[in-house]
Short mmCIF file of N, CA, C and O in Angstrom, two decimals:
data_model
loop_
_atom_site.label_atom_id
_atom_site.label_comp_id
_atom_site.label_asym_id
_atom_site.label_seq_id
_atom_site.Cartn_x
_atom_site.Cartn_y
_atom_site.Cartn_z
N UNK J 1 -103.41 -175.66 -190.54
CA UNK J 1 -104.17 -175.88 -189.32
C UNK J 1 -103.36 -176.73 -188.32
O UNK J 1 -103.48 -176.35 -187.16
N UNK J 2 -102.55 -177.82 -188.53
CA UNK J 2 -101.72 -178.54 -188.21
C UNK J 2 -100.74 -177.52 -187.41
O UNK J 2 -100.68 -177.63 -186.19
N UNK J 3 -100.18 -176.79 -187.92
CA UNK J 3 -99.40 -176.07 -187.59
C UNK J 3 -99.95 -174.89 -185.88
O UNK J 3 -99.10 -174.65 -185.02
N UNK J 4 -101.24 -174.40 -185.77
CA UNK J 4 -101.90 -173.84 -185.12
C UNK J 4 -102.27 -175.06 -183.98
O UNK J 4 -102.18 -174.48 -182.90
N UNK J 5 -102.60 -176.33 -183.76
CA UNK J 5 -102.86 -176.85 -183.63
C UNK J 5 -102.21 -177.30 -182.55
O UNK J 5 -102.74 -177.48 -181.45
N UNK J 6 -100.60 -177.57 -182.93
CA UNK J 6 -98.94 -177.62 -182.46
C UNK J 6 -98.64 -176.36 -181.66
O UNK J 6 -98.14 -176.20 -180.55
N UNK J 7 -99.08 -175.55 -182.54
CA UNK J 7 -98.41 -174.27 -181.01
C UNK J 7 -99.70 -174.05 -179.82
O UNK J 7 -99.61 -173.36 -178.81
N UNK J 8 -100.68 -174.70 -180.19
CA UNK J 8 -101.80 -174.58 -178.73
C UNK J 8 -101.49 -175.62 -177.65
O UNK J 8 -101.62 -175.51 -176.43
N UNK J 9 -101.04 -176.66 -178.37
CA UNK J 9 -100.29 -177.83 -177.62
C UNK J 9 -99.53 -177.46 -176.80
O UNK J 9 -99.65 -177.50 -175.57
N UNK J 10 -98.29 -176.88 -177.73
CA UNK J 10 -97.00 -175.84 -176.53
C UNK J 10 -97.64 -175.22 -176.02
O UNK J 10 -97.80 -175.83 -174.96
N UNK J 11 -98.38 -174.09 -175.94
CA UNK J 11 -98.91 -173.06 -175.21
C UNK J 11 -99.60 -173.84 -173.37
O UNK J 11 -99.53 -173.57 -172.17
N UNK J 12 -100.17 -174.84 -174.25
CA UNK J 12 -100.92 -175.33 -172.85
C UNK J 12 -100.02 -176.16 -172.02
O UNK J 12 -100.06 -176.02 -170.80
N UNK J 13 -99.32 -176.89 -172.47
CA UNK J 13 -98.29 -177.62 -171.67
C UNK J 13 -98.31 -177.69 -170.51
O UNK J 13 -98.38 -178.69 -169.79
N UNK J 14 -98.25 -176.61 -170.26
CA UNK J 14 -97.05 -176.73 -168.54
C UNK J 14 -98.89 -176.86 -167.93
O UNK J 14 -99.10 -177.11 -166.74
N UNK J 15 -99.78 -176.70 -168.69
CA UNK J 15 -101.28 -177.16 -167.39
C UNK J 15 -101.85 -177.96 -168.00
O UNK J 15 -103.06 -177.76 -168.08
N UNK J 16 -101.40 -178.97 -168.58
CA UNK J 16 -102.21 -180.29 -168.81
C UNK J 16 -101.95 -180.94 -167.49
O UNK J 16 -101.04 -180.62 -166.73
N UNK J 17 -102.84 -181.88 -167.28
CA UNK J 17 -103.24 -182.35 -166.22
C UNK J 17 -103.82 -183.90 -166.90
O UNK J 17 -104.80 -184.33 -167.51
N UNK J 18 -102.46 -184.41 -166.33
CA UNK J 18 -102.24 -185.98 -167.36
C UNK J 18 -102.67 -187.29 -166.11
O UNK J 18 -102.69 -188.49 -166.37
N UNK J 19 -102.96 -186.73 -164.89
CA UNK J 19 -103.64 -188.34 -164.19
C UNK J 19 -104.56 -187.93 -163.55
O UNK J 19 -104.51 -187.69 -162.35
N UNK J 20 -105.86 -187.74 -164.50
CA UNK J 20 -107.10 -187.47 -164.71
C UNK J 20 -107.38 -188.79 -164.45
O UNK J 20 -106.49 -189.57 -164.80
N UNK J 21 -108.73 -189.44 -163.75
CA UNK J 21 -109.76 -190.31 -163.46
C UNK J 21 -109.75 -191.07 -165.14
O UNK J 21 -109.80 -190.44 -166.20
N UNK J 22 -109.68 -192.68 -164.96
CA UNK J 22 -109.89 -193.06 -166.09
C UNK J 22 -111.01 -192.57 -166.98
O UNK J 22 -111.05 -192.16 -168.14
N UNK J 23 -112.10 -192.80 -165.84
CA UNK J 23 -113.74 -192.22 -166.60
C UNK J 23 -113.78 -191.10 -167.17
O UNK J 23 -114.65 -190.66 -167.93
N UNK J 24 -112.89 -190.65 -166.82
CA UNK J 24 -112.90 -189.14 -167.95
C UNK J 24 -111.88 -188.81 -169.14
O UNK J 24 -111.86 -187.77 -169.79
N UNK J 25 -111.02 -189.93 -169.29
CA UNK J 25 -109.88 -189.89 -170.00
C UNK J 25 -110.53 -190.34 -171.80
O UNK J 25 -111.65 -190.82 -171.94
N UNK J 26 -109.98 -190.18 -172.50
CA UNK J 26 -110.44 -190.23 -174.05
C UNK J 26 -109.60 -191.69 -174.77
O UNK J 26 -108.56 -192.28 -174.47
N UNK J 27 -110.40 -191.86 -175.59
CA UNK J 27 -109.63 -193.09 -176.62
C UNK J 27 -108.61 -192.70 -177.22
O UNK J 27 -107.62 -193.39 -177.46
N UNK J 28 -108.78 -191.44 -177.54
CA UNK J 28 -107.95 -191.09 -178.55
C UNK J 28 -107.03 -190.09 -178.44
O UNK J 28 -107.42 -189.60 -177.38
N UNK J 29 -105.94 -189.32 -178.81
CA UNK J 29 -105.14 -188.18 -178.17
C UNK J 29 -105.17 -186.95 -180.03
O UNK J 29 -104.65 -185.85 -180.25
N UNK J 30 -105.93 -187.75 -180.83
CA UNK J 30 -106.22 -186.98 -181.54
C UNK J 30 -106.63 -185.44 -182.01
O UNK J 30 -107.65 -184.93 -181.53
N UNK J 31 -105.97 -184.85 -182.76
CA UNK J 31 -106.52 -183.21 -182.43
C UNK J 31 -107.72 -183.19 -183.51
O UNK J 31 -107.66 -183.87 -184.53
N UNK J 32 -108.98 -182.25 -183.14
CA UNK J 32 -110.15 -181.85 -184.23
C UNK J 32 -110.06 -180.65 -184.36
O UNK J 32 -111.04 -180.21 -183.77
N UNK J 33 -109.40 -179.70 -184.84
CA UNK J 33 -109.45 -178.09 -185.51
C UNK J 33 -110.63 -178.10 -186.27
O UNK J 33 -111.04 -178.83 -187.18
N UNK J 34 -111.28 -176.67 -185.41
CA UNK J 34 -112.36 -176.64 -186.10
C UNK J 34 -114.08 -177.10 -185.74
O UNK J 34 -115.16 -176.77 -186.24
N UNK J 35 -113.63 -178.14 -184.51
CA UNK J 35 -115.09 -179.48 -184.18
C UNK J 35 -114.95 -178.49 -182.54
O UNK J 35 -115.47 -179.14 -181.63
N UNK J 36 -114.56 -177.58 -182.21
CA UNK J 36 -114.82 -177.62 -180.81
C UNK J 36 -116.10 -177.65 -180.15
O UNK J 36 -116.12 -178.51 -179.27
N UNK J 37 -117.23 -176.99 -180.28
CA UNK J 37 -118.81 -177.54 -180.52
C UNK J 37 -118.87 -179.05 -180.21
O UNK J 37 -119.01 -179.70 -179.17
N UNK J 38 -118.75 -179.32 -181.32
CA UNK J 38 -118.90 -180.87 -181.66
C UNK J 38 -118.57 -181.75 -181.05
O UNK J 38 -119.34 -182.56 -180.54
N UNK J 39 -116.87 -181.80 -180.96
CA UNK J 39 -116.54 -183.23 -180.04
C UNK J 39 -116.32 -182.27 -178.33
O UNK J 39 -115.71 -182.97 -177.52
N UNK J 40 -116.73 -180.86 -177.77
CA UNK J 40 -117.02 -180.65 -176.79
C UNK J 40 -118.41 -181.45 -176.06
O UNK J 40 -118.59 -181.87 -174.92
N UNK J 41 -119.20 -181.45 -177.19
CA UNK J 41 -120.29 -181.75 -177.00
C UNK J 41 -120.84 -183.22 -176.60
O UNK J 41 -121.78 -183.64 -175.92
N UNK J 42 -120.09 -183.64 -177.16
CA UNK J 42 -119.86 -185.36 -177.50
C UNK J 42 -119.10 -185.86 -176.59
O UNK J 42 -118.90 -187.07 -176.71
N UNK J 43 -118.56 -185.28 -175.62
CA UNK J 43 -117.68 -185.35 -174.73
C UNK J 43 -118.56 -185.41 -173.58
O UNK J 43 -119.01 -186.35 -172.92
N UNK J 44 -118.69 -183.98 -173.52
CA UNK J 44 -119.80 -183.74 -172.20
C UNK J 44 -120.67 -184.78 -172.15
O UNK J 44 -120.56 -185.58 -171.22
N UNK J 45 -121.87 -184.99 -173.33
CA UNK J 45 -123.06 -186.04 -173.15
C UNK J 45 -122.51 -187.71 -172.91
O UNK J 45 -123.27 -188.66 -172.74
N UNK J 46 -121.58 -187.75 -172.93
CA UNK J 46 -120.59 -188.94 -172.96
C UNK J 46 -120.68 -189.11 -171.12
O UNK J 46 -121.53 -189.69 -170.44
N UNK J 47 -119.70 -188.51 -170.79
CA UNK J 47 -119.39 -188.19 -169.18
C UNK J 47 -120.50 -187.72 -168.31
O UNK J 47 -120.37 -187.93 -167.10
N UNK J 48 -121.52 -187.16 -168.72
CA UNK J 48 -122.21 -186.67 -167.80
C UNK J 48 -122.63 -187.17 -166.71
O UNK J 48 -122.62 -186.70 -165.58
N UNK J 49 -123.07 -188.32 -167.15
CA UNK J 49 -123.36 -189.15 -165.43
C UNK J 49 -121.98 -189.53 -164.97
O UNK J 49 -121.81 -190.63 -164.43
N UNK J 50 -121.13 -188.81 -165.13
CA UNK J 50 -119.94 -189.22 -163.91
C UNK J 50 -119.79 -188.12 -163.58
O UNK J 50 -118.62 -188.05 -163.18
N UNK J 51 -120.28 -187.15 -163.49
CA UNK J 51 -119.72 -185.92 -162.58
C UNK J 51 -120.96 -184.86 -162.38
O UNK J 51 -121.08 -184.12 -163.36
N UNK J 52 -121.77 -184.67 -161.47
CA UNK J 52 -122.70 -183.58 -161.86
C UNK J 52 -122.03 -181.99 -161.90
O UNK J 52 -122.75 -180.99 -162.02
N UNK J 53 -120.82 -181.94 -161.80
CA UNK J 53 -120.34 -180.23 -161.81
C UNK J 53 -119.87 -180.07 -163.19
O UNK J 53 -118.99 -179.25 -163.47
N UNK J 54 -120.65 -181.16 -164.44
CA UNK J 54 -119.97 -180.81 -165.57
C UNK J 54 -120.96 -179.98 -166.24
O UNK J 54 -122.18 -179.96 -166.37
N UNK J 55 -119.79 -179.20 -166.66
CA UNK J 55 -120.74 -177.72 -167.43
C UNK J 55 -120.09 -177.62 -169.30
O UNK J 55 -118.88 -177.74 -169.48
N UNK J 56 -120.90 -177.43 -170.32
CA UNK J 56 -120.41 -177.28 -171.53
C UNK J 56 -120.09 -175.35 -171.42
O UNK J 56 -120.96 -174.48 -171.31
N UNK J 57 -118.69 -175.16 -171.49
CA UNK J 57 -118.59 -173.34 -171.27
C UNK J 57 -118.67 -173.22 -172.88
O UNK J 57 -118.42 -174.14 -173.67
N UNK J 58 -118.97 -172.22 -173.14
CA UNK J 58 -118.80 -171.08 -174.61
C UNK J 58 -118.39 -170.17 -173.90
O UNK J 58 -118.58 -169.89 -172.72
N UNK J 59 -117.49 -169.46 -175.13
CA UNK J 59 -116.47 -167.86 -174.62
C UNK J 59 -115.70 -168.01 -175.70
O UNK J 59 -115.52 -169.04 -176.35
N UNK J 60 -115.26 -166.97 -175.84
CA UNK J 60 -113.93 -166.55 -176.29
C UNK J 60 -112.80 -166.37 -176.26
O UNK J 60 -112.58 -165.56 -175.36
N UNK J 61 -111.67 -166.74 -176.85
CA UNK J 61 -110.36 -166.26 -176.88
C UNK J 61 -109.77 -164.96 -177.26
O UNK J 61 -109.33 -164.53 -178.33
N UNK J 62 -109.88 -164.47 -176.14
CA UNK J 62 -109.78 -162.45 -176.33
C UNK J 62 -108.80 -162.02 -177.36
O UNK J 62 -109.08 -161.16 -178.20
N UNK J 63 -107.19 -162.85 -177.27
CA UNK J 63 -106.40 -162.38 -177.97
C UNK J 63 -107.06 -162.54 -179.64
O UNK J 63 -106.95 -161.73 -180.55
N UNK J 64 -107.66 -163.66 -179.65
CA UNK J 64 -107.90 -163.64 -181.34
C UNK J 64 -109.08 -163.29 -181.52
O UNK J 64 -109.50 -163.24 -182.67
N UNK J 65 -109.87 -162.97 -180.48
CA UNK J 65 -111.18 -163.27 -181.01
C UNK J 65 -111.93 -164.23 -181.59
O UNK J 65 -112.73 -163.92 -182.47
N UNK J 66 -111.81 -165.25 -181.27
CA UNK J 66 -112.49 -166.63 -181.45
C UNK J 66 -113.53 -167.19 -180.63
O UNK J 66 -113.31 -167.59 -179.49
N UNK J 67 -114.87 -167.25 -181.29
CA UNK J 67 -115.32 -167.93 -179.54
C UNK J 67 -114.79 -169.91 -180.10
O UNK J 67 -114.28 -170.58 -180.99
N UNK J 68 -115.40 -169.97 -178.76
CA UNK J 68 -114.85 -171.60 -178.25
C UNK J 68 -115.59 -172.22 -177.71
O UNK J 68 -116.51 -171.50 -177.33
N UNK J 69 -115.74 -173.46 -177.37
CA UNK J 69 -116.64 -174.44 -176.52
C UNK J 69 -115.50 -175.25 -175.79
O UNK J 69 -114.47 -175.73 -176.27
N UNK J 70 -115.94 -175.26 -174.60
CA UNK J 70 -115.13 -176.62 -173.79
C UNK J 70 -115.79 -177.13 -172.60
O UNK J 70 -116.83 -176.65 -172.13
N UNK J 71 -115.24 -178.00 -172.20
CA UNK J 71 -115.67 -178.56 -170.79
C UNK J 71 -115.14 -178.23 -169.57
O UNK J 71 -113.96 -177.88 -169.49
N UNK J 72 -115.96 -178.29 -168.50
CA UNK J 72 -115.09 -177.53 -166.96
C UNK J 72 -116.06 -178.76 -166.36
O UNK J 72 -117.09 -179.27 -166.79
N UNK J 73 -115.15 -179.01 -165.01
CA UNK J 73 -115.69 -179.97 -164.24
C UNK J 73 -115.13 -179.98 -162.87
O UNK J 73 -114.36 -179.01 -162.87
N UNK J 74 -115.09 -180.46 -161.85
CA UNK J 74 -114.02 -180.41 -160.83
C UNK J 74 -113.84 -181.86 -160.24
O UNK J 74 -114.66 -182.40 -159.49
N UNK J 75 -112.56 -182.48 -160.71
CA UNK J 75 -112.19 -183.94 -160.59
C UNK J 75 -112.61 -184.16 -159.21
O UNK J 75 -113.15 -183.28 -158.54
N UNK J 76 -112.24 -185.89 -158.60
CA UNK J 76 -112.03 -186.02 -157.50
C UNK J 76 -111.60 -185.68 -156.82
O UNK J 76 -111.91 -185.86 -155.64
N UNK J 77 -110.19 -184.71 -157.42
CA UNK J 77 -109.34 -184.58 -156.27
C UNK J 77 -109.59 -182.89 -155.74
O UNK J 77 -108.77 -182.22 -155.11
N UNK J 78 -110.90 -182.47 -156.20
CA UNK J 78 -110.90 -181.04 -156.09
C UNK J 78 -110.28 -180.06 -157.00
O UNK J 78 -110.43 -178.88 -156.72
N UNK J 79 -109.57 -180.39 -158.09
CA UNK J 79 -109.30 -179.54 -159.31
C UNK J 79 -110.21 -179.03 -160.11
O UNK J 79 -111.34 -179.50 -160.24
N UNK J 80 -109.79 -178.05 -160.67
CA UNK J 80 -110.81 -177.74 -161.59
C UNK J 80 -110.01 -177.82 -162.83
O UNK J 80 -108.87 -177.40 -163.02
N UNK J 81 -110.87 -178.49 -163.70
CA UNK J 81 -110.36 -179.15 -165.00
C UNK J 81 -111.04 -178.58 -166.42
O UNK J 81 -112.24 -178.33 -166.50
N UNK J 82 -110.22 -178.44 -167.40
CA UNK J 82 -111.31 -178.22 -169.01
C UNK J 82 -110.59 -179.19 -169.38
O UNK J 82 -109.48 -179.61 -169.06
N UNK J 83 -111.74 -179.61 -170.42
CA UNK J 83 -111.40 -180.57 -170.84
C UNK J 83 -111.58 -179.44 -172.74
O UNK J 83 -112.54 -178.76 -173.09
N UNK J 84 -110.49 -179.65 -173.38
CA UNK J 84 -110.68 -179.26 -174.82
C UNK J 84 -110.72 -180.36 -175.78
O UNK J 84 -109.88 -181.20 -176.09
N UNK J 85 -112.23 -180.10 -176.26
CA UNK J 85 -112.53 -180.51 -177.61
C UNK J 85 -111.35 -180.66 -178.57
O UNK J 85 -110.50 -181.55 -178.66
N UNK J 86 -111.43 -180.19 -178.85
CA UNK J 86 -110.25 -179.93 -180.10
C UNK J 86 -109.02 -180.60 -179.91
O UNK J 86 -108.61 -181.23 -180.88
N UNK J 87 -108.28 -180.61 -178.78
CA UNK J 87 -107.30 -180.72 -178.22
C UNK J 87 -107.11 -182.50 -177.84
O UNK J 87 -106.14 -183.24 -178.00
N UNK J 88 -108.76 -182.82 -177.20
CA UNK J 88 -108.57 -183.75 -176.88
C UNK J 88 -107.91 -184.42 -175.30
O UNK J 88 -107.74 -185.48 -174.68
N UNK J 89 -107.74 -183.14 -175.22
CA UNK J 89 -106.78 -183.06 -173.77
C UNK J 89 -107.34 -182.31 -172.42
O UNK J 89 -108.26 -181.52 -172.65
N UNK J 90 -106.97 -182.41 -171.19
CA UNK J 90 -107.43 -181.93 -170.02
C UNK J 90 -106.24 -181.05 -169.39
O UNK J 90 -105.03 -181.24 -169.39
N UNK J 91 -107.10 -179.93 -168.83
CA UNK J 91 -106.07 -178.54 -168.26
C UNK J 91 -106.15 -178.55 -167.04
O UNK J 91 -106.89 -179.39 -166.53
N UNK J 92 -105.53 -177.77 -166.35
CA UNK J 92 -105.79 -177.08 -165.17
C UNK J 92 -106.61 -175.89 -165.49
O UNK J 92 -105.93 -175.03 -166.06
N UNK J 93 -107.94 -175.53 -165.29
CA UNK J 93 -108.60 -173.98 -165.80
C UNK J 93 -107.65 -172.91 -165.59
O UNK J 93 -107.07 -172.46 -166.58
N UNK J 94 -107.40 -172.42 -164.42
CA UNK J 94 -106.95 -171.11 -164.31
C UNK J 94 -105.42 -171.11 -165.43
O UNK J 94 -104.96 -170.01 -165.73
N UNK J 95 -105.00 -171.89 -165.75
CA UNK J 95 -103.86 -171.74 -166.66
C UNK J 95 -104.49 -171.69 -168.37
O UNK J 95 -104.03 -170.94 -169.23
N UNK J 96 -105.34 -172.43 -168.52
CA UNK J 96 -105.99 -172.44 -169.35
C UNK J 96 -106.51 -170.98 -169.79
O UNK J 96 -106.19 -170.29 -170.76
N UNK J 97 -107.38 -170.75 -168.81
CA UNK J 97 -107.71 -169.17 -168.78
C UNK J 97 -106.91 -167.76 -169.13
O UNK J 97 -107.02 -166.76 -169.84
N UNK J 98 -106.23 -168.22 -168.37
CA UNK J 98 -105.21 -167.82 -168.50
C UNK J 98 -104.41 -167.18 -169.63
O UNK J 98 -104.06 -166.03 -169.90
N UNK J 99 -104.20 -168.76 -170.36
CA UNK J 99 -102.76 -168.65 -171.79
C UNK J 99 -103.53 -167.83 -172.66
O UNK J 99 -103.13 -166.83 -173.25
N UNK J 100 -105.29 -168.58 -172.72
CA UNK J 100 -106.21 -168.06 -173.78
C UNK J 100 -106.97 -166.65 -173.20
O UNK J 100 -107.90 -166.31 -173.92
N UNK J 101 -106.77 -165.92 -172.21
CA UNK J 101 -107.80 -164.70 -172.19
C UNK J 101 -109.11 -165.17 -172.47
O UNK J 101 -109.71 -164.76 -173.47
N UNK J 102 -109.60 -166.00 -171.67
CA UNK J 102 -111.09 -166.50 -171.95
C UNK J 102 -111.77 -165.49 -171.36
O UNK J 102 -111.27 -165.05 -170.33
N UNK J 103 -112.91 -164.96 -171.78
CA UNK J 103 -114.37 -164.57 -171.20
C UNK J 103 -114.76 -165.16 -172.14
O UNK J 103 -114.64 -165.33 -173.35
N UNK J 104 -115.85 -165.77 -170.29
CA UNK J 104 -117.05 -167.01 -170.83
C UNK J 104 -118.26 -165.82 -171.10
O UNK J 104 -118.40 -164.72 -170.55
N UNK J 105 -119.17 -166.58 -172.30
CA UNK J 105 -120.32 -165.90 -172.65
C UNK J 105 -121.19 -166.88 -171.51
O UNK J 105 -121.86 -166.21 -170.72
N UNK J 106 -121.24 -168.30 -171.35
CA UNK J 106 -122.29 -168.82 -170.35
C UNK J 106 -121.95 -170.54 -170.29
O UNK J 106 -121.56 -171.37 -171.11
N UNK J 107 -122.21 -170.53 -169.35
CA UNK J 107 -121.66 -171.90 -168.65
C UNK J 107 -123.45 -173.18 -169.12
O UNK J 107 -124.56 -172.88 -168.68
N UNK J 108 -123.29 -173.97 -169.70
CA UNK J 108 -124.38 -174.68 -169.85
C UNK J 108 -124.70 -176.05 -168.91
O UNK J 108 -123.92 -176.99 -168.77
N UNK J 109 -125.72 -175.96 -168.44
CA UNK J 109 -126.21 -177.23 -167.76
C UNK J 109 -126.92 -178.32 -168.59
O UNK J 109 -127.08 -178.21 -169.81
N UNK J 110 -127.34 -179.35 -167.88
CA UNK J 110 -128.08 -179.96 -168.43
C UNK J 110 -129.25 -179.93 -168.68
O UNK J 110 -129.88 -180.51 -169.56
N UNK J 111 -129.64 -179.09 -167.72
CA UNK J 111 -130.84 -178.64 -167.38
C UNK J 111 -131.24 -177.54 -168.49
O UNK J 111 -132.37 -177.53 -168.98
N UNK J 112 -130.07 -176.45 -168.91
CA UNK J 112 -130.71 -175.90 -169.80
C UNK J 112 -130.43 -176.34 -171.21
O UNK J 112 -130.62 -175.50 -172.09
N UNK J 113 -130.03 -177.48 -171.53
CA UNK J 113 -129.67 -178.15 -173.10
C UNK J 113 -131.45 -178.86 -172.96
O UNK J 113 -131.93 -179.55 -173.86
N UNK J 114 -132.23 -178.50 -171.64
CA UNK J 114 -133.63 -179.67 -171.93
C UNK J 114 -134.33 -178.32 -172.04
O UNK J 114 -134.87 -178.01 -173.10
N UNK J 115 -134.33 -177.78 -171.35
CA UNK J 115 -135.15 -175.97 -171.65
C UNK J 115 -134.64 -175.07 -172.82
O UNK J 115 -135.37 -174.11 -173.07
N UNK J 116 -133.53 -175.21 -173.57
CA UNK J 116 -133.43 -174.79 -175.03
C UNK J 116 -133.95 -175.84 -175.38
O UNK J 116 -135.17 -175.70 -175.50
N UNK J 117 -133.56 -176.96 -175.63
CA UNK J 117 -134.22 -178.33 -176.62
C UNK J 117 -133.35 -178.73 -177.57
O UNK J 117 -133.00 -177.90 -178.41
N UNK J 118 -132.81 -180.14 -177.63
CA UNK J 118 -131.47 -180.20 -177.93
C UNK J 118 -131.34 -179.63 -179.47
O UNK J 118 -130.24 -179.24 -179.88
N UNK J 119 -132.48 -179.58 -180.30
CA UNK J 119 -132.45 -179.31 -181.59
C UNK J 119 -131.89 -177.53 -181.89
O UNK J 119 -130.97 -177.23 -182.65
N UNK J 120 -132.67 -176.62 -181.13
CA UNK J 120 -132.23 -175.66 -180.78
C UNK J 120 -130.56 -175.44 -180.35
O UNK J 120 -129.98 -174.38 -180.58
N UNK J 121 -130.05 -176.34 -179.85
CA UNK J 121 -128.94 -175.92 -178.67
C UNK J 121 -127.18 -175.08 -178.98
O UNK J 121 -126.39 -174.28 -178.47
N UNK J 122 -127.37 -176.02 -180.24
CA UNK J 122 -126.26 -175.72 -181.41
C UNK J 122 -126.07 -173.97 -181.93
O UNK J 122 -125.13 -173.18 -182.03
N UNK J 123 -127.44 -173.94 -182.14
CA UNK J 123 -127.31 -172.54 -183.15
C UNK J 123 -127.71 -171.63 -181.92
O UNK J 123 -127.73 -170.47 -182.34
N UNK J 124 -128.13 -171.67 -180.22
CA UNK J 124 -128.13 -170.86 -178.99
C UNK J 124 -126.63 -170.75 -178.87
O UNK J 124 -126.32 -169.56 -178.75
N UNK J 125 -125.69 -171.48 -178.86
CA UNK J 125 -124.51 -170.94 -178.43
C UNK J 125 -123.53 -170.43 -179.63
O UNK J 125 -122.57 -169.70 -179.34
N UNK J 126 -123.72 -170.73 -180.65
CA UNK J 126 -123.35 -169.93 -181.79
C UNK J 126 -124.04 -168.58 -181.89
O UNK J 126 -123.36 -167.59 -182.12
N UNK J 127 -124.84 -168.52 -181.79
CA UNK J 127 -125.41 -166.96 -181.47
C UNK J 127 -125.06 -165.78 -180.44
O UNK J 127 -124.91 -164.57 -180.58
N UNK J 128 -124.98 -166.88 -179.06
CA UNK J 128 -124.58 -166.10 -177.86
C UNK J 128 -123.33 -165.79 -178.18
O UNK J 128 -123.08 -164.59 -178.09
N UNK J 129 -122.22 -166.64 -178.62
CA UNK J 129 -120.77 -166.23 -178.89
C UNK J 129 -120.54 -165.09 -179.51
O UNK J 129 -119.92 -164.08 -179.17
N UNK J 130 -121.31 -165.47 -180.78
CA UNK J 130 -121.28 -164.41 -181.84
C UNK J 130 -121.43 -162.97 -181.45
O UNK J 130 -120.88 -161.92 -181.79
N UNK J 131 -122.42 -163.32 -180.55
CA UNK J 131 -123.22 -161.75 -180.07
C UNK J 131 -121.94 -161.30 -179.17
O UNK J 131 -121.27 -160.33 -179.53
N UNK J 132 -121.62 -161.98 -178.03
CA UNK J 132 -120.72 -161.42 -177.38
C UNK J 132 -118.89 -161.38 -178.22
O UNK J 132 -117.90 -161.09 -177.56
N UNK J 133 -118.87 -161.62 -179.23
CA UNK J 133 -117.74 -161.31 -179.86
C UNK J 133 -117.80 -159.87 -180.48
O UNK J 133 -116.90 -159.04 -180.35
N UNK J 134 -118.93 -159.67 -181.17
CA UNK J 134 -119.22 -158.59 -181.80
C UNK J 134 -119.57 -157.19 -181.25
O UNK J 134 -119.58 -156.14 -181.90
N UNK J 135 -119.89 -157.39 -179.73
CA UNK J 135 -119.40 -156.44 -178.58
C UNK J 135 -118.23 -156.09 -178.30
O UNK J 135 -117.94 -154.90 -178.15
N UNK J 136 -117.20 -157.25 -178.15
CA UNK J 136 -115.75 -157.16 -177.89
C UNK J 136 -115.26 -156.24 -178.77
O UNK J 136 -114.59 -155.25 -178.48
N UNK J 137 -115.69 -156.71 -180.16
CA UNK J 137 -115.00 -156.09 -181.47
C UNK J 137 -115.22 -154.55 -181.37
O UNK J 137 -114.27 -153.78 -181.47
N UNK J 138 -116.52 -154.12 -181.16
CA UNK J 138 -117.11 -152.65 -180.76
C UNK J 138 -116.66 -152.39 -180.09
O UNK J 138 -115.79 -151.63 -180.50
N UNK J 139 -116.62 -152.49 -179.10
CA UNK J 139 -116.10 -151.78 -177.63
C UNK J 139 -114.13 -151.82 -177.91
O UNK J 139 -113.46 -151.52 -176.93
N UNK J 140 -113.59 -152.09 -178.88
CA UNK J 140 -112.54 -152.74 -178.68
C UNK J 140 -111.48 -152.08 -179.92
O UNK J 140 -110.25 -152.13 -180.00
N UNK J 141 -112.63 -151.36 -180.91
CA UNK J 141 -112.17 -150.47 -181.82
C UNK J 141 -113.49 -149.03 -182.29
O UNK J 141 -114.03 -148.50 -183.26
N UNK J 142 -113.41 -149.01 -180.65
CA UNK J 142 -114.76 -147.71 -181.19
C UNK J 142 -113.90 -146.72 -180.45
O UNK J 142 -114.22 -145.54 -180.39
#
């Protein structure tokens, strides 16, 4: 995993976006393989009152077929930023998008983590992913 971990690092490189707003910067530069959900999540509810254009995205990584969770926001300076879970680190989107072939399944507000209900919220975007992966897969070897 270590190893996968290291080449997403290289991959993203050249669009990290390293003088990000303190308030949004992390303790740690640690990688979580595996937690993208999780410390996406933990991220977002963290920051939220510093930015209202922050959205939790789900989608996929087309080349592997993976779905994913991350953060999108648009800094002060008018960028548009993800922030990856996993990674720990902040992009430029469109490069991001880019390296990974993302299609988003749905961009989440706050508004709808209170209209699913946070207990619900976990197993709504594991589902939606799922569902829209398993289209990809069909449409993709039919």
């Amino acid at each position: 995993m270590k190893e996968v971990v290291k080449e997403n690092l290289e991959l993203l490189a050249e669009y990290e976006v390293d003088d990000i707003d303190t308030k949004y910067q992390v303790k740690s530069r640690r990688t979580y393989p595996k937690k993208c959900l999780h410390k996406s999540w933990d991220y977002w509810m963290d920051r939220l009152h510093h930015n209202e254009t922050m959205r939790l995205v789900a989608g996929l990584y087309t080349e592997h077929l993976i779905w994913h969770v991350w953060v999108e926001f648009v800094d002060e300076k008018g960028r548009e930023v993800v922030f990856d879970g996993v990674l720990q680190r902040f992009y430029d989107k469109d490069g991001y998008y880019q390296k990974y072939q993302i299609i988003v399944d749905r961009e989440y507000t706050l508004e709808d983590m209170k209209e699913i209900g946070v207990e619900d919220f976990f197993d709504e975007i594991i589902k939606s992913c799922s569902k829209l992966a398993s289209k990809i897969i069909t449409e993709k070897f039919s």
